[in-house]
Coordinates of C-alpha atoms and ligand atoms in Angstrom, one line a residue:
M1 CA 156.8 185.0 -61.1
V2 CA 158.4 185.1 -57.6
I3 CA 161.9 185.1 -56.2
C4 CA 163.4 185.6 -52.9
P5 CA 166.8 185.1 -51.9
E6 CA 166.5 185.7 -48.0
R7 CA 164.4 182.7 -47.2
P8 CA 166.2 179.8 -45.5
M9 CA 166.0 177.1 -48.4
T10 CA 167.4 173.9 -46.8
Q11 CA 165.3 170.8 -46.0
P12 CA 164.5 170.4 -42.3
A13 CA 166.9 167.9 -40.9
A14 CA 165.6 164.3 -40.1
T15 CA 163.8 164.1 -37.1
A16 CA 164.6 160.8 -35.9
N17 CA 168.2 159.9 -35.8
T18 CA 167.8 156.2 -36.7
P19 CA 170.1 154.9 -39.8
T20 CA 166.7 154.5 -41.7
A21 CA 165.6 158.3 -41.1
Q22 CA 169.3 159.4 -42.1
E23 CA 169.5 157.2 -45.2
A24 CA 165.8 158.4 -46.0
A25 CA 166.7 162.0 -45.5
K26 CA 169.7 161.6 -48.4
R27 CA 167.4 160.2 -50.9
R28 CA 166.1 162.2 -53.8
T29 CA 163.9 160.1 -56.0
F30 CA 162.6 161.9 -59.2
A31 CA 161.4 161.5 -63.0
I32 CA 162.0 163.8 -65.7
I33 CA 158.8 165.1 -67.6
S34 CA 158.8 166.4 -71.0
H35 CA 157.6 166.4 -74.4
P36 CA 159.4 164.4 -77.0
D37 CA 162.5 166.1 -78.1
A38 CA 162.7 168.6 -75.6
G39 CA 165.8 167.2 -74.4
K40 CA 165.2 164.6 -71.7
T41 CA 167.7 161.9 -72.8
T42 CA 170.3 164.3 -73.3
L43 CA 169.6 165.9 -69.7
T44 CA 169.4 162.3 -68.1
E45 CA 172.8 161.7 -69.6
K46 CA 174.3 164.9 -68.6
L47 CA 172.9 164.5 -65.0
L48 CA 174.6 161.0 -65.0
L49 CA 177.8 162.6 -66.1
F50 CA 177.7 165.3 -63.4
G51 CA 177.0 162.6 -60.9
G52 CA 179.9 160.7 -62.0
A53 CA 177.6 157.8 -62.7
I54 CA 178.9 157.6 -66.4
Q55 CA 182.2 158.7 -67.6
L56 CA 181.3 159.2 -71.3
A57 CA 178.9 161.4 -72.9
G58 CA 176.7 159.0 -75.3
T59 CA 176.5 156.3 -72.9
V60 CA 172.8 156.7 -72.4
K61 CA 171.8 156.8 -76.1
G62 CA 174.3 153.6 -76.2
R63 CA 172.1 152.2 -73.6
K64 CA 169.1 152.6 -75.7
A65 CA 170.5 150.9 -78.4
S66 CA 172.0 148.0 -76.8
R67 CA 168.6 147.5 -74.8
H68 CA 166.7 147.5 -78.3
A69 CA 169.3 144.6 -79.3
T70 CA 168.6 142.6 -76.3
S71 CA 165.2 141.7 -76.7
D72 CA 162.7 140.3 -79.3
W73 CA 159.8 142.5 -78.7
M74 CA 161.8 145.5 -78.4
A75 CA 163.2 144.8 -82.0
M76 CA 160.0 146.4 -82.8
E77 CA 161.0 149.7 -80.8
Q78 CA 164.2 149.6 -82.6
S79 CA 162.5 149.6 -86.2
R80 CA 160.3 152.5 -85.0
G81 CA 163.1 154.3 -83.1
I82 CA 161.2 154.6 -79.7
S83 CA 162.2 153.8 -76.3
V84 CA 159.6 151.6 -74.4
T85 CA 160.8 150.7 -71.1
T86 CA 161.6 152.5 -67.9
S87 CA 164.5 152.1 -65.9
V88 CA 166.1 153.5 -62.9
M89 CA 169.3 155.2 -62.5
Q90 CA 171.0 155.9 -59.0
F91 CA 174.0 158.2 -58.3
P92 CA 175.5 160.1 -55.4
Y93 CA 175.7 163.8 -55.6
N94 CA 176.7 166.3 -52.8
E95 CA 176.1 163.7 -50.0
R96 CA 172.7 162.7 -51.4
I97 CA 171.8 159.7 -53.0
V98 CA 169.9 160.6 -56.1
N99 CA 167.3 158.1 -57.9
L100 CA 166.3 158.9 -61.3
L101 CA 163.6 157.1 -62.8
D102 CA 163.6 157.3 -66.5
T103 CA 160.4 156.9 -68.5
P104 CA 159.2 156.1 -72.0
G105 CA 159.7 158.9 -74.5
H106 CA 156.7 157.8 -76.7
E107 CA 153.3 158.6 -75.5
D108 CA 151.8 155.1 -76.5
F109 CA 153.2 154.1 -73.2
S110 CA 152.3 156.9 -71.3
E111 CA 150.5 154.6 -68.5
D112 CA 153.9 153.4 -67.8
T113 CA 155.1 157.0 -67.2
Y114 CA 152.1 157.9 -65.0
R115 CA 152.6 154.9 -62.7
T116 CA 156.3 155.7 -62.6
L117 CA 155.2 159.3 -61.3
T118 CA 153.6 157.7 -58.2
A119 CA 157.0 156.2 -57.2
V120 CA 158.8 159.6 -57.2
D121 CA 159.0 162.3 -54.7
S122 CA 159.4 165.1 -57.3
A123 CA 159.7 165.8 -60.8
L124 CA 161.8 167.8 -63.1
M125 CA 160.2 169.3 -66.2
V126 CA 162.1 170.2 -69.5
I127 CA 160.8 172.7 -71.8
D128 CA 162.4 173.6 -75.1
I129 CA 162.7 177.3 -75.3
A130 CA 161.6 177.4 -78.8
R131 CA 158.3 175.5 -78.5
G132 CA 157.3 176.3 -74.7
V133 CA 154.6 174.1 -73.1
E134 CA 153.6 171.1 -75.4
P135 CA 150.8 168.9 -75.2
R136 CA 152.6 165.9 -73.4
T137 CA 153.7 168.3 -70.6
I138 CA 150.3 169.3 -70.2
K139 CA 149.3 165.7 -69.6
L140 CA 152.2 164.8 -67.3
M141 CA 151.5 167.8 -65.3
E142 CA 147.9 166.9 -64.7
V143 CA 149.3 163.5 -63.4
C144 CA 151.8 165.2 -61.1
R145 CA 149.0 167.1 -59.6
L146 CA 147.1 164.1 -58.6
R147 CA 149.8 163.8 -56.0
T148 CA 151.0 167.5 -55.6
T149 CA 154.3 166.5 -56.8
P150 CA 157.1 169.4 -56.5
I151 CA 158.4 170.4 -59.9
F152 CA 161.7 171.8 -61.1
T153 CA 161.8 173.5 -64.4
F154 CA 164.7 173.3 -66.8
I155 CA 164.4 175.5 -69.8
N156 CA 166.6 173.9 -72.6
K157 CA 168.2 174.6 -76.0
M158 CA 169.4 178.2 -74.9
D159 CA 172.0 177.8 -77.4
R160 CA 169.1 177.9 -80.3
E161 CA 167.0 180.9 -81.2
G162 CA 163.8 180.3 -79.3
R163 CA 161.1 182.4 -77.6
P164 CA 161.5 185.5 -75.3
P165 CA 162.1 183.8 -71.7
L166 CA 159.6 186.0 -70.3
E167 CA 156.9 184.7 -72.9
V168 CA 157.6 181.3 -71.9
L169 CA 157.3 181.5 -68.3
D170 CA 154.1 183.3 -68.9
E171 CA 152.9 180.3 -70.9
I172 CA 154.0 177.8 -68.1
E173 CA 152.1 179.8 -65.7
D174 CA 148.9 180.1 -67.8
V175 CA 148.8 176.8 -69.1
L176 CA 150.2 174.6 -66.4
G177 CA 149.1 176.8 -63.4
I178 CA 152.0 177.0 -61.6
T179 CA 154.0 179.8 -60.5
C180 CA 157.5 180.3 -62.0
A181 CA 160.4 181.6 -59.7
P182 CA 163.5 181.8 -62.0
I183 CA 166.8 181.0 -60.1
T184 CA 168.8 181.4 -63.2
W185 CA 168.2 184.0 -66.1
P186 CA 169.6 183.7 -69.5
I187 CA 172.0 186.5 -70.9
G188 CA 171.1 186.5 -74.6
M189 CA 170.3 183.3 -76.6
G190 CA 171.1 181.4 -79.8
S191 CA 174.5 182.3 -81.3
Q192 CA 174.5 185.1 -78.9
F193 CA 174.1 183.0 -75.8
K194 CA 176.5 184.5 -73.2
G195 CA 175.5 182.2 -70.0
V196 CA 173.0 182.6 -67.3
Y197 CA 172.9 185.1 -63.9
H198 CA 172.1 183.1 -60.8
L199 CA 169.8 185.5 -59.0
L200 CA 170.5 184.0 -55.5
E201 CA 174.3 183.7 -55.7
D202 CA 174.9 186.8 -57.9
K203 CA 177.0 185.0 -60.0
V204 CA 177.1 184.5 -63.9
Y205 CA 177.7 181.1 -65.3
L206 CA 179.6 181.8 -68.5
Y207 CA 178.4 179.9 -71.4
E208 CA 181.4 178.7 -73.7
G209 CA 180.2 176.7 -76.3
S210 CA 180.5 172.7 -75.8
D211 CA 183.2 173.2 -73.4
N212 CA 181.5 173.1 -70.1
E213 CA 182.2 169.5 -68.8
G214 CA 183.1 170.6 -65.4
G215 CA 180.4 173.1 -65.2
G216 CA 182.3 176.0 -67.1
R217 CA 183.7 179.1 -65.8
T218 CA 181.9 181.3 -63.4
V219 CA 182.1 185.0 -62.5
T220 CA 181.1 186.1 -58.9
L221 CA 179.5 189.7 -59.1
D222 CA 179.2 192.3 -56.7
G223 CA 175.6 193.1 -57.5
L224 CA 174.0 193.8 -61.0
D225 CA 175.8 197.1 -61.4
D226 CA 179.1 195.2 -61.3
P227 CA 180.8 196.5 -64.6
R228 CA 181.9 192.9 -65.2
L229 CA 178.2 192.0 -65.8
A230 CA 177.9 194.8 -68.4
E231 CA 180.9 193.5 -70.0
I232 CA 179.7 190.1 -70.1
A233 CA 176.4 190.9 -71.2
G234 CA 177.2 193.5 -73.9
H235 CA 174.3 194.7 -75.9
Y236 CA 172.0 192.7 -73.8
Y237 CA 172.8 194.4 -70.6
D238 CA 169.8 196.6 -70.4
D239 CA 167.4 194.0 -71.4
L240 CA 169.0 191.9 -68.7
L241 CA 168.6 194.5 -66.1
E242 CA 164.9 195.1 -67.1
E243 CA 163.9 191.3 -67.0
I244 CA 165.4 190.7 -63.6
E245 CA 163.8 193.7 -62.4
L246 CA 160.6 192.5 -63.5
V247 CA 161.1 189.0 -62.4
R248 CA 162.0 190.0 -58.9
E249 CA 159.2 192.5 -58.8
A250 CA 156.2 190.1 -59.8
G251 CA 156.1 188.1 -56.8
D252 CA 156.9 188.0 -53.1
G253 CA 159.2 185.3 -52.6
F254 CA 160.5 181.8 -53.8
D255 CA 159.2 179.7 -51.0
L256 CA 160.4 176.2 -50.2
E257 CA 157.1 175.5 -48.7
M258 CA 155.3 176.4 -51.9
Y259 CA 157.4 174.5 -54.0
L260 CA 157.0 171.3 -51.8
A261 CA 153.1 172.1 -52.2
G262 CA 153.5 172.0 -55.9
E263 CA 152.4 175.6 -56.2
V264 CA 155.9 177.1 -57.4
T265 CA 158.4 175.9 -59.6
P266 CA 161.8 177.2 -59.4
V267 CA 163.2 177.7 -63.0
F268 CA 166.7 177.1 -64.6
F269 CA 167.9 178.0 -68.2
G270 CA 170.7 176.0 -70.1
S271 CA 171.8 173.8 -72.8
A272 CA 171.7 170.1 -72.0
V273 CA 173.6 168.8 -75.2
N274 CA 176.3 171.4 -74.1
N275 CA 176.4 170.5 -70.6
F276 CA 175.4 174.0 -69.6
G277 CA 173.2 175.1 -66.8
I278 CA 173.2 171.4 -65.4
R279 CA 175.5 172.0 -62.3
P280 CA 173.5 174.9 -60.6
L281 CA 170.2 172.9 -61.6
L282 CA 171.5 169.9 -59.8
D283 CA 172.9 171.6 -56.9
A284 CA 169.8 173.4 -56.1
F285 CA 167.9 170.2 -56.7
V286 CA 169.6 167.9 -54.2
E287 CA 169.1 170.8 -51.7
W288 CA 165.5 171.5 -52.1
A289 CA 163.8 168.7 -53.8
P290 CA 162.0 166.6 -51.1
A291 CA 163.6 163.5 -49.4
P292 CA 160.9 160.8 -49.1
R293 CA 157.9 161.9 -47.2
P294 CA 155.1 159.8 -45.6
R295 CA 152.8 157.8 -47.7
E296 CA 149.2 156.9 -47.5
T297 CA 148.0 153.4 -47.0
R298 CA 144.5 152.2 -46.3
A299 CA 145.2 151.6 -42.8
R300 CA 147.5 154.7 -41.9
D301 CA 150.2 156.9 -43.2
V302 CA 153.6 155.3 -43.1
A303 CA 156.7 157.4 -42.2
P304 CA 159.8 156.6 -44.3
S305 CA 161.9 156.6 -40.9
E306 CA 160.0 153.6 -39.9
D307 CA 162.3 150.6 -39.3
A308 CA 160.0 147.9 -40.7
L309 CA 160.5 147.7 -44.6
S310 CA 157.3 148.5 -46.7
G311 CA 157.0 149.2 -50.3
F312 CA 154.9 149.0 -53.5
V313 CA 155.4 147.9 -57.0
F314 CA 154.8 150.5 -59.7
K315 CA 156.2 148.5 -62.8
I316 CA 156.6 145.3 -63.9
Q317 CA 159.1 144.9 -66.7
A318 CA 159.3 141.7 -68.9
N319 CA 162.3 140.2 -71.1
M320 CA 165.0 142.6 -69.5
D321 CA 167.3 139.6 -70.1
P322 CA 165.8 137.3 -73.1
Q323 CA 168.1 134.5 -72.0
H324 CA 166.2 134.0 -68.9
R325 CA 162.7 135.5 -69.9
D326 CA 162.5 137.1 -66.4
R327 CA 160.1 139.7 -65.2
I328 CA 161.3 142.2 -62.7
A329 CA 158.9 143.7 -60.5
F330 CA 160.2 147.4 -59.6
M331 CA 159.4 148.1 -55.8
R332 CA 159.6 151.5 -54.4
V333 CA 160.9 151.2 -50.6
C334 CA 158.5 153.6 -48.8
S335 CA 159.9 152.8 -45.3
G336 CA 162.6 150.7 -43.5
H337 CA 165.4 148.8 -45.1
Y338 CA 165.8 146.0 -47.4
A339 CA 168.8 143.7 -46.7
K340 CA 169.8 140.9 -49.0
G341 CA 168.2 137.4 -47.8
M342 CA 165.4 139.2 -45.8
K343 CA 162.1 137.9 -45.5
M344 CA 159.2 140.1 -46.6
R345 CA 155.3 139.7 -46.8
H346 CA 153.8 139.7 -50.2
L347 CA 150.8 141.0 -49.0
R348 CA 148.1 140.2 -51.9
A349 CA 149.5 136.8 -51.9
G350 CA 149.3 136.3 -48.2
K351 CA 153.0 135.0 -48.4
D352 CA 156.3 135.4 -46.7
I353 CA 159.2 135.4 -49.4
R354 CA 162.9 135.4 -49.1
I355 CA 164.5 137.9 -51.3
N356 CA 168.0 136.9 -52.2
D357 CA 168.4 138.4 -55.5
A358 CA 167.0 141.9 -55.7
L359 CA 168.3 144.3 -58.0
T360 CA 169.5 147.9 -57.9
F361 CA 170.2 149.8 -60.9
M362 CA 172.9 152.0 -61.9
A363 CA 173.3 154.1 -65.0
N364 CA 173.7 151.1 -67.5
R365 CA 173.9 148.2 -65.5
R366 CA 172.1 146.3 -62.8
E367 CA 173.5 144.7 -60.1
A368 CA 172.7 142.4 -56.8
A369 CA 171.3 144.8 -54.0
E370 CA 172.9 144.3 -50.5
T371 CA 170.8 147.0 -49.2
A372 CA 168.2 149.7 -50.0
W373 CA 166.3 152.7 -48.1
P374 CA 163.3 154.6 -48.4
G375 CA 163.2 156.2 -52.0
D376 CA 165.3 153.5 -53.5
I377 CA 164.0 151.1 -55.9
I378 CA 164.7 147.4 -56.1
G379 CA 163.9 144.9 -58.7
I380 CA 162.5 141.6 -57.6
H381 CA 162.7 138.6 -59.6
N382 CA 159.2 137.5 -60.5
H383 CA 157.4 134.6 -62.4
G384 CA 154.2 136.2 -62.8
T385 CA 153.1 136.2 -59.2
I386 CA 153.4 139.9 -58.5
A387 CA 151.3 142.4 -60.1
I388 CA 151.3 146.4 -60.3
G389 CA 150.1 147.7 -57.1
D390 CA 151.1 144.8 -55.1
C391 CA 152.4 145.8 -51.7
F392 CA 155.4 144.4 -49.6
S393 CA 155.9 144.8 -45.7
E394 CA 157.3 142.9 -42.8
G395 CA 153.9 141.6 -42.0
E396 CA 151.6 144.7 -41.4
E397 CA 148.8 145.0 -43.7
L398 CA 149.8 148.2 -45.6
A399 CA 148.2 148.7 -48.9
F400 CA 149.6 151.9 -50.4
T401 CA 147.0 154.0 -52.3
G402 CA 147.4 156.5 -55.1
I403 CA 148.7 154.2 -57.7
P404 CA 146.1 154.6 -60.5
N405 CA 145.0 152.6 -63.3
F406 CA 143.9 155.2 -66.1
A407 CA 141.0 154.6 -68.4
P408 CA 142.3 153.6 -71.7
E409 CA 141.6 155.7 -74.7
L410 CA 141.7 153.0 -77.5
F411 CA 139.8 149.7 -77.6
Q412 CA 140.0 146.6 -79.8
R413 CA 138.2 143.2 -79.6
V414 CA 140.5 140.4 -79.5
V415 CA 140.3 137.8 -82.4
L416 CA 141.7 134.3 -81.6
R417 CA 142.9 132.9 -84.9
D418 CA 143.1 129.2 -83.1
P419 CA 140.2 128.5 -81.1
L420 CA 142.1 125.8 -79.1
K421 CA 144.5 128.4 -77.7
A422 CA 141.7 130.2 -75.8
K423 CA 143.3 128.9 -72.3
A424 CA 146.8 130.3 -73.4
L425 CA 145.4 133.4 -74.6
H426 CA 143.6 134.1 -71.3
K427 CA 146.7 133.2 -69.3
G428 CA 148.9 135.6 -71.4
L429 CA 146.4 138.3 -71.3
D430 CA 146.0 138.0 -67.5
Q431 CA 149.9 138.2 -67.2
L432 CA 150.1 140.9 -69.6
C433 CA 147.7 143.0 -67.5
E434 CA 149.5 142.4 -64.2
E435 CA 152.4 144.0 -65.9
G436 CA 150.2 146.8 -67.0
A437 CA 151.2 146.4 -70.7
T438 CA 147.2 146.5 -71.5
Q439 CA 143.9 146.3 -69.8
V440 CA 141.5 143.5 -70.3
F441 CA 137.8 144.1 -70.2
R442 CA 135.2 141.0 -70.4
P443 CA 131.7 142.2 -71.4
L444 CA 129.1 140.7 -69.1
H445 CA 126.7 140.4 -71.9
N446 CA 128.7 138.4 -74.4
N447 CA 132.0 136.6 -74.7
D448 CA 134.1 139.2 -76.1
V449 CA 137.6 140.0 -75.0
I450 CA 138.0 143.7 -75.3
L451 CA 141.5 145.2 -74.9
G452 CA 142.1 148.9 -73.9
A453 CA 145.3 150.8 -74.5
V454 CA 146.4 154.2 -74.2
G455 CA 148.5 154.2 -77.6
T456 CA 148.1 152.0 -80.4
L457 CA 151.7 150.7 -80.2
Q458 CA 150.5 148.9 -77.1
F459 CA 148.3 146.7 -79.2
D460 CA 151.3 145.7 -81.3
V461 CA 153.4 144.9 -78.4
V462 CA 150.6 142.6 -77.0
A463 CA 150.2 140.8 -80.4
Q464 CA 153.9 140.2 -80.6
R465 CA 154.4 138.9 -76.9
L466 CA 151.3 136.8 -77.1
K467 CA 152.9 135.2 -79.8
S468 CA 156.4 134.8 -78.8
E469 CA 155.7 133.9 -75.2
Y470 CA 152.5 132.2 -75.2
N471 CA 152.4 130.8 -78.7
V472 CA 148.9 132.4 -79.2
N473 CA 148.0 134.0 -82.7
A474 CA 145.8 136.6 -82.0
G475 CA 144.7 139.8 -83.9
F476 CA 142.3 142.6 -83.0
E477 CA 139.4 144.3 -84.8
A478 CA 137.6 147.4 -84.3
V479 CA 135.0 147.7 -81.5
Q480 CA 132.3 150.5 -80.6
V481 CA 133.7 151.5 -77.4
H482 CA 134.6 155.1 -76.9
T483 CA 135.9 155.1 -73.3
A484 CA 135.8 153.1 -70.0
R485 CA 134.4 154.3 -66.7
W486 CA 134.7 152.5 -63.4
I487 CA 131.6 152.3 -61.5
Y488 CA 131.1 153.3 -57.8
G489 CA 128.2 153.7 -55.6
D490 CA 125.5 152.1 -53.3
A491 CA 125.7 148.2 -54.1
R492 CA 121.7 148.1 -54.7
E493 CA 122.1 150.9 -57.1
I494 CA 125.1 149.2 -58.9
R495 CA 122.9 146.0 -59.2
R496 CA 120.0 148.0 -60.8
F497 CA 122.5 149.5 -63.0
R498 CA 123.8 146.4 -64.2
D499 CA 120.6 144.5 -64.5
R500 CA 119.1 147.3 -66.7
M501 CA 121.9 147.9 -69.2
D502 CA 121.5 145.6 -72.0
T503 CA 125.2 146.2 -73.2
G504 CA 128.3 148.3 -72.2
V505 CA 128.8 146.5 -68.8
A506 CA 132.0 144.6 -68.3
E507 CA 134.6 143.4 -65.8
D508 CA 138.2 144.5 -65.7
H509 CA 141.0 142.1 -65.3
G510 CA 140.5 142.5 -61.2
G511 CA 136.8 141.8 -61.3
A512 CA 135.9 145.5 -61.0
L513 CA 132.7 146.8 -62.7
V514 CA 133.4 149.2 -65.7
Y515 CA 131.1 151.0 -68.0
L516 CA 132.2 150.9 -71.7
A517 CA 130.6 153.8 -73.2
P518 CA 130.2 153.5 -77.0
S519 CA 130.5 157.3 -77.3
R520 CA 131.1 160.6 -75.6
V521 CA 127.4 161.6 -75.8
K522 CA 126.1 157.9 -74.4
L523 CA 128.4 158.5 -71.7
Q524 CA 127.0 161.9 -70.8
L525 CA 123.4 160.7 -71.1
T526 CA 124.4 157.5 -68.7
E527 CA 125.9 159.7 -66.1
E528 CA 122.7 162.0 -66.3
R529 CA 120.3 159.0 -66.3
W530 CA 122.2 157.6 -63.0
P531 CA 123.1 160.5 -60.8
E532 CA 123.8 158.0 -57.9
I533 CA 126.6 156.4 -59.6
T534 CA 130.1 157.5 -59.9
F535 CA 131.7 157.1 -63.3
A536 CA 135.5 157.2 -62.4
A537 CA 138.4 157.6 -65.3
T538 CA 140.8 156.0 -63.1
R539 CA 140.7 153.3 -60.4
E540 CA 143.2 152.6 -57.7
F541 CA 145.0 149.2 -57.6
N542 CA 144.5 149.1 -53.8
Ligands
LIG601 P1 164.0 163.5 -75.5 O1 164.6 162.5 -75.0 O2 163.2 164.5 -74.8 O3 163.2 163.1 -77.0 O4 165.1 164.6 -76.5 P2 166.5 164.2 -76.8 O5 167.3 164.4 -75.4 O6 166.7 162.9 -77.5 O7 166.8 165.3 -77.7 C1 166.2 165.5 -78.9 C2 167.1 166.5 -79.8 O8 167.4 167.8 -79.1 C3 168.4 165.5 -80.1 O9 168.8 166.1 -81.4 C4 169.3 166.4 -79.0 O10 170.7 166.3 -79.3 C5 168.8 168.0 -79.1 N1 169.2 168.6 -77.9 C6 169.0 168.3 -76.5 N2 169.4 169.2 -75.7 C7 169.7 170.3 -76.6 C8 170.2 171.6 -76.3 O11 170.7 172.0 -75.3 N3 170.5 172.3 -77.6 C9 170.4 171.9 -78.7 N4 170.8 172.8 -79.8 N5 169.9 170.7 -79.1 C10 169.6 169.9 -77.9 P3 168.6 164.9 -82.5 O12 169.3 165.7 -83.7 O13 167.3 164.4 -82.4 O14 169.6 163.9 -81.8 P4 171.2 163.8 -82.0 O15 171.6 163.2 -83.4 O16 171.7 165.1 -81.6 O17 171.5 162.7 -80.9

């Protein structure tokens, strides 16, 4: 653990002084990562409340409920009590503009979450003090690592009895491989929770039950031996001093650079449901979290301050409005400036399109976007022509990299109940693939259509949407596929591989060659037999 109050801890000012550079420097675009039930929804709501984006607690859950009610296929979510969709929420805070990208809670839709993480500049990890590091958190951290995403940590539910904070921090360090730098430290927990001591401000934020709407009362101390601290901490005082000493001795400094490099995470304690500990978290977050940074494309790095607009699509959401059967493509702006009515080039299609009706997303509503700047997300109406990974620019070929397609973990063969509907089936599957709702593999050696998914619910969603949107009655049956690997290597070697393998070679939706391994052992043997070929568990969209 590391802590050091001395270092300068503000972001360097924007280098260029153009409107684009200034607007980009204000943006903080992030997602919350957590295991289900740690408190992501509650914290999201409280952040919106503190950001003034909503006035009433309960709105986010309300949003969940109304979203369920407005769409056919989400009726399924409702019956299962899960949230499938990702949405974007923007609010101003301390002269910054915060874009919070919400992610589905259910792990069956984790691909959606993974891709959303490609569109953020940082993440906020929520950990339940009683449960510590949980499996979903580990997986999401792995994804954050792919792009060295800087991570803030909020340790939640301090109003409940949990594990000793030091033990939980040790676990984060050991399991997630990231150094913890506590910025606040809890005084007691459960029914004896008194508040948090802010190590940098030398201030105690007092916990007064659920009455913390405005952030609660604070006491500014004159060092740890201030008698008021002893009074507040009561019999926890000695423990508190000892823990803070340990925390301070353990390392040689919280370093903004190390945080930005994804090596150190600043840690805050609190109780989201009681609005507690959120103000210090949000204050530090808008200060330290990175503004949009340059992004890689195949050709060159694109700086956010560049004047020409560029961006990429990380999510397609269907049926946001069942009356219109619309699809919305969510585009992350990487550089430049979107203005209503502007023309931009859809690079894959090679077409210029004029966008008059892009959307921005506020807490619980969407509205027409007049402008958008780097870090912002706009929603583009789409009738099946835009796919995940598609890039937009003002003309230059800028294919943003780092938007991964992950190998599915579950596979099923599609069984078409009405053979006359084959065309509609393929059209439906193609579109669902473009939305990232599923992955399709077409084996070279037979006419099967194999669907891949990360979670079983994805199959249900596909079956239901094929029926309601394409009038196709399809089912699924088991197929002997354990995993998929994208195949890369020398063209001749790949051709030899394709010719020698009797089964297991398929094309994905984009025509890329894939090996469908029937078992883990078979995959290992095949990898050993073909050392010149790379068997990759992810494929980049661009
Ligand atoms: P998730 O999105 O990460 O899945 O978690 P969510 O916010 O839905 O929170 C899961 C449960 O934990 C909820 O209780 C929520 O009220 C509770 N919770 C969140 N933060 C805190 C906290 O700081 N302290 C305590 N004690 N509980 C917290 P629930 O019973 O499942 O739902 P509800 O009926 O309260 O809405």
